[in-house]
Coordinates of C-alpha atoms and ligand atoms in Angstrom, one line a residue:
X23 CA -179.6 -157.5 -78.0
X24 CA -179.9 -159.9 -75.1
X25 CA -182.6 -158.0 -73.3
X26 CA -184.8 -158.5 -77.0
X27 CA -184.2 -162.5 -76.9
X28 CA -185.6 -165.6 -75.1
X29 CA -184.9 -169.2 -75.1
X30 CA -187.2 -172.2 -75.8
X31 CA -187.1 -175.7 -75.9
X32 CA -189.8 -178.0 -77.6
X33 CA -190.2 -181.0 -75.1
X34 CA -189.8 -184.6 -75.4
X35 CA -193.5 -184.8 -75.3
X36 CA -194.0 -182.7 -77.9
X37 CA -191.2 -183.6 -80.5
X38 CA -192.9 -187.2 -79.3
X39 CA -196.5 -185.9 -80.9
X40 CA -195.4 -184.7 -83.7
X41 CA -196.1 -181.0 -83.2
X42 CA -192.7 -179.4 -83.6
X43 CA -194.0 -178.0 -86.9
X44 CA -197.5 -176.6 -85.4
X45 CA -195.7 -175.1 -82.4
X46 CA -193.1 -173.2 -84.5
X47 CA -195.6 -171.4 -86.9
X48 CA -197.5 -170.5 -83.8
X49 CA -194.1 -168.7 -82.4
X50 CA -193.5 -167.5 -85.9
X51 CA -196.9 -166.4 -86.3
X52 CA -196.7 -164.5 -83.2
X53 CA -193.5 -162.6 -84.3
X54 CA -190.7 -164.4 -83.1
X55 CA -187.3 -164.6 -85.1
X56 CA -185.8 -167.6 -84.6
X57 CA -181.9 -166.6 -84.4
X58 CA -180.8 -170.2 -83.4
X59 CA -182.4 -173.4 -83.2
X60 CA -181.2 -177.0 -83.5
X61 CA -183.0 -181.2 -82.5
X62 CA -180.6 -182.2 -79.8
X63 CA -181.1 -184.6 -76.7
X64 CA -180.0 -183.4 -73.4
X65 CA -178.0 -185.7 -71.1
X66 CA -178.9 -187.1 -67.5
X67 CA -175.8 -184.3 -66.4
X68 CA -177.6 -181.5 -69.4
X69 CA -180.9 -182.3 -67.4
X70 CA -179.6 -181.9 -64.0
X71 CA -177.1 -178.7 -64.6
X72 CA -180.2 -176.7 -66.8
X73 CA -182.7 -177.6 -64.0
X74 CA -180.3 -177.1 -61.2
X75 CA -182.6 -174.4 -59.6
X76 CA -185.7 -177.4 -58.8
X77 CA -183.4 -180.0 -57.7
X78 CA -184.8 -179.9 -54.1
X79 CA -188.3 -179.9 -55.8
X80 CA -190.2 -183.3 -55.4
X81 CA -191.1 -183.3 -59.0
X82 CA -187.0 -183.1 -59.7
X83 CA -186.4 -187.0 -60.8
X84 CA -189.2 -187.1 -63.0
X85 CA -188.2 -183.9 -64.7
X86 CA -184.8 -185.2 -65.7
X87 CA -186.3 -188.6 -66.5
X88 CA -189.1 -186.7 -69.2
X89 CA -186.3 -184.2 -70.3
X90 CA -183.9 -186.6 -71.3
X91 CA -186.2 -189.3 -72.9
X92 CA -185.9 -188.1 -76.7
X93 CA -184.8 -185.6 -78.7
X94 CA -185.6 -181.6 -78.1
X95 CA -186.0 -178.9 -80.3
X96 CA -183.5 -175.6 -78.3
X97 CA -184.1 -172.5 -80.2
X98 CA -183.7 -168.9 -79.3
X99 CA -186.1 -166.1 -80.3
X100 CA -185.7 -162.3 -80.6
X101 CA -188.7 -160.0 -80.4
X102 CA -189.5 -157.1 -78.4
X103 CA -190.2 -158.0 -74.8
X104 CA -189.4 -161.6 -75.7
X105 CA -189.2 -163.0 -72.2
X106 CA -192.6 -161.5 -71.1
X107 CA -194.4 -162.2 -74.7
X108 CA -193.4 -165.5 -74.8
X109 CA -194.4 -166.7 -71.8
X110 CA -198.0 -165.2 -72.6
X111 CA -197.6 -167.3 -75.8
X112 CA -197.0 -170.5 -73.9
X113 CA -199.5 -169.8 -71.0
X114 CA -199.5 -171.4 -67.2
X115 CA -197.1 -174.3 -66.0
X116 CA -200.4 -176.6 -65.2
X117 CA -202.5 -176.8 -69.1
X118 CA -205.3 -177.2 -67.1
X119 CA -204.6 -173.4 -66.1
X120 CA -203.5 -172.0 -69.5
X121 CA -205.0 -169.3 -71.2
X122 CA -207.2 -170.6 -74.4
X123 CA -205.2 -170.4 -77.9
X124 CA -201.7 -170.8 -75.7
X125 CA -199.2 -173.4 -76.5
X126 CA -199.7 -175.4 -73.4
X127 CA -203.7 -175.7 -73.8
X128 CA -203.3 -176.3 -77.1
X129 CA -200.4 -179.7 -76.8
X130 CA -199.7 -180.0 -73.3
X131 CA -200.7 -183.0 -71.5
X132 CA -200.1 -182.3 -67.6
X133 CA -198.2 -180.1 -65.6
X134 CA -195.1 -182.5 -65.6
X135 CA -195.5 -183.0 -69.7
X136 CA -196.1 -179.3 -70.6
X137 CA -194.7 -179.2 -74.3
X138 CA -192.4 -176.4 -74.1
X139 CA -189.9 -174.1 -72.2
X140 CA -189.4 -170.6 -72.0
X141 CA -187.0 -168.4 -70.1
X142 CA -188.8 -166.3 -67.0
X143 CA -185.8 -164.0 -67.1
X144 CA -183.6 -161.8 -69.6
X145 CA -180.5 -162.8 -66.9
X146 CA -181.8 -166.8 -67.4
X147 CA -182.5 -166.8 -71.4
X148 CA -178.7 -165.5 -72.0
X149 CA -177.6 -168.3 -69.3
X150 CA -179.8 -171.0 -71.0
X151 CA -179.0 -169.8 -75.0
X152 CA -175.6 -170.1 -73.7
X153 CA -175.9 -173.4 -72.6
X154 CA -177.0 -174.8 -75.8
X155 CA -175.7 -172.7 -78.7
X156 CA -171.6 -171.6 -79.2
X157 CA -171.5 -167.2 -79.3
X158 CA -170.5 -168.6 -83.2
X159 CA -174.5 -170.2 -83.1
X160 CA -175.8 -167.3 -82.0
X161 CA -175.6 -164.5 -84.4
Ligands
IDP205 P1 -192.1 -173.3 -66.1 O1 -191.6 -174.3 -67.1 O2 -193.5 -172.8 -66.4 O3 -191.2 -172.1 -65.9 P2 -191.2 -174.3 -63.6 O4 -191.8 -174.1 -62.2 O5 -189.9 -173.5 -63.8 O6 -192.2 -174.0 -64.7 O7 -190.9 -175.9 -63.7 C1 -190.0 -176.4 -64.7 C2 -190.6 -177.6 -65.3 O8 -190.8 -178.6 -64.2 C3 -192.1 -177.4 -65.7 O9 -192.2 -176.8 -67.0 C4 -192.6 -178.9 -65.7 O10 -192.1 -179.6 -66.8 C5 -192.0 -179.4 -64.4 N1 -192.8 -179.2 -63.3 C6 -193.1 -178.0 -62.6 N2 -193.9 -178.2 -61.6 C7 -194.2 -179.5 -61.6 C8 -195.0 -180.4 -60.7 O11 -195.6 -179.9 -59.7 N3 -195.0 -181.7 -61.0 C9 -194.3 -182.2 -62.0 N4 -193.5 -181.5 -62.9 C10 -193.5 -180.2 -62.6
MG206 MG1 -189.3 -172.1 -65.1

């Protein structure tokens, strides 16, 4: 089933705003299951070891600063081409290039503070799931 699932996170910003209700009807809405979810905070180590790929990137501070700054909504969906759909659902890195009706036009404020994650690859979504839900979690 891993190939039919992705993994999301509703961001600081967003938990921040007020909009984790909002954002999950939209991913319900657009027909994904949520098999696990859970409000956590990631740690200054969580931050660093899940971003561990941009850690040469300039922006790479400020990234762990704004992912560890409150609490997080982690969840994993399951749809047919999850990966792929959702990141159509949750449109461009920058808002200011998102597609109209996406998640990140609709509640994202910059391209640092851009609401919500999602998995750009089946291989990353079972790595990321994996690094915030038990096998027990995710059923
Ligand atoms: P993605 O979340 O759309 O996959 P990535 O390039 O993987 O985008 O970047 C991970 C996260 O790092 C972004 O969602 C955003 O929060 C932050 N980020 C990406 N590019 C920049 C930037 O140029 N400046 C500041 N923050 C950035
Ligand atoms: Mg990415």
């Amino acid at each position: 089933m891993a190939t039919h699932r992705t993994f999301t996170m509703l961001k600081p910003d967003a938990v921040e705003k007020g909009h984790i209700g909002a954002i999950l009807e939209k991913i319900s809405a657009s027909g994904f299951k949520i098999v696990a979810m859970k409000l956590t905070q990631m740690t200054q180590a969580d931050a660093e070891t899940f971003y561990a790929i941009h850690k040469e990137r300039p922006f790479f501070p400020e990234l762990v600063t704004y992912m560890t700054r409150g609490p997080i909504v982690a969840a994993i969906l399951e749809k047919e081409n999850a990966v792929a759909d959702f990141r159509t659902l949750i449109g461009a890195t920058n808002p200011a290039d998102a597609a109209d009706g996406t998640i990140r036009k609709l509640y994202a404020a910059s391209i640092s503070e851009n609401a919500v994650h999602g998995s750009d690859s089946d291989e990353n979504a079972a790595i990321e799931g994996a690094f915030h839900f038990s096998g027990r979690e995710q059923f």
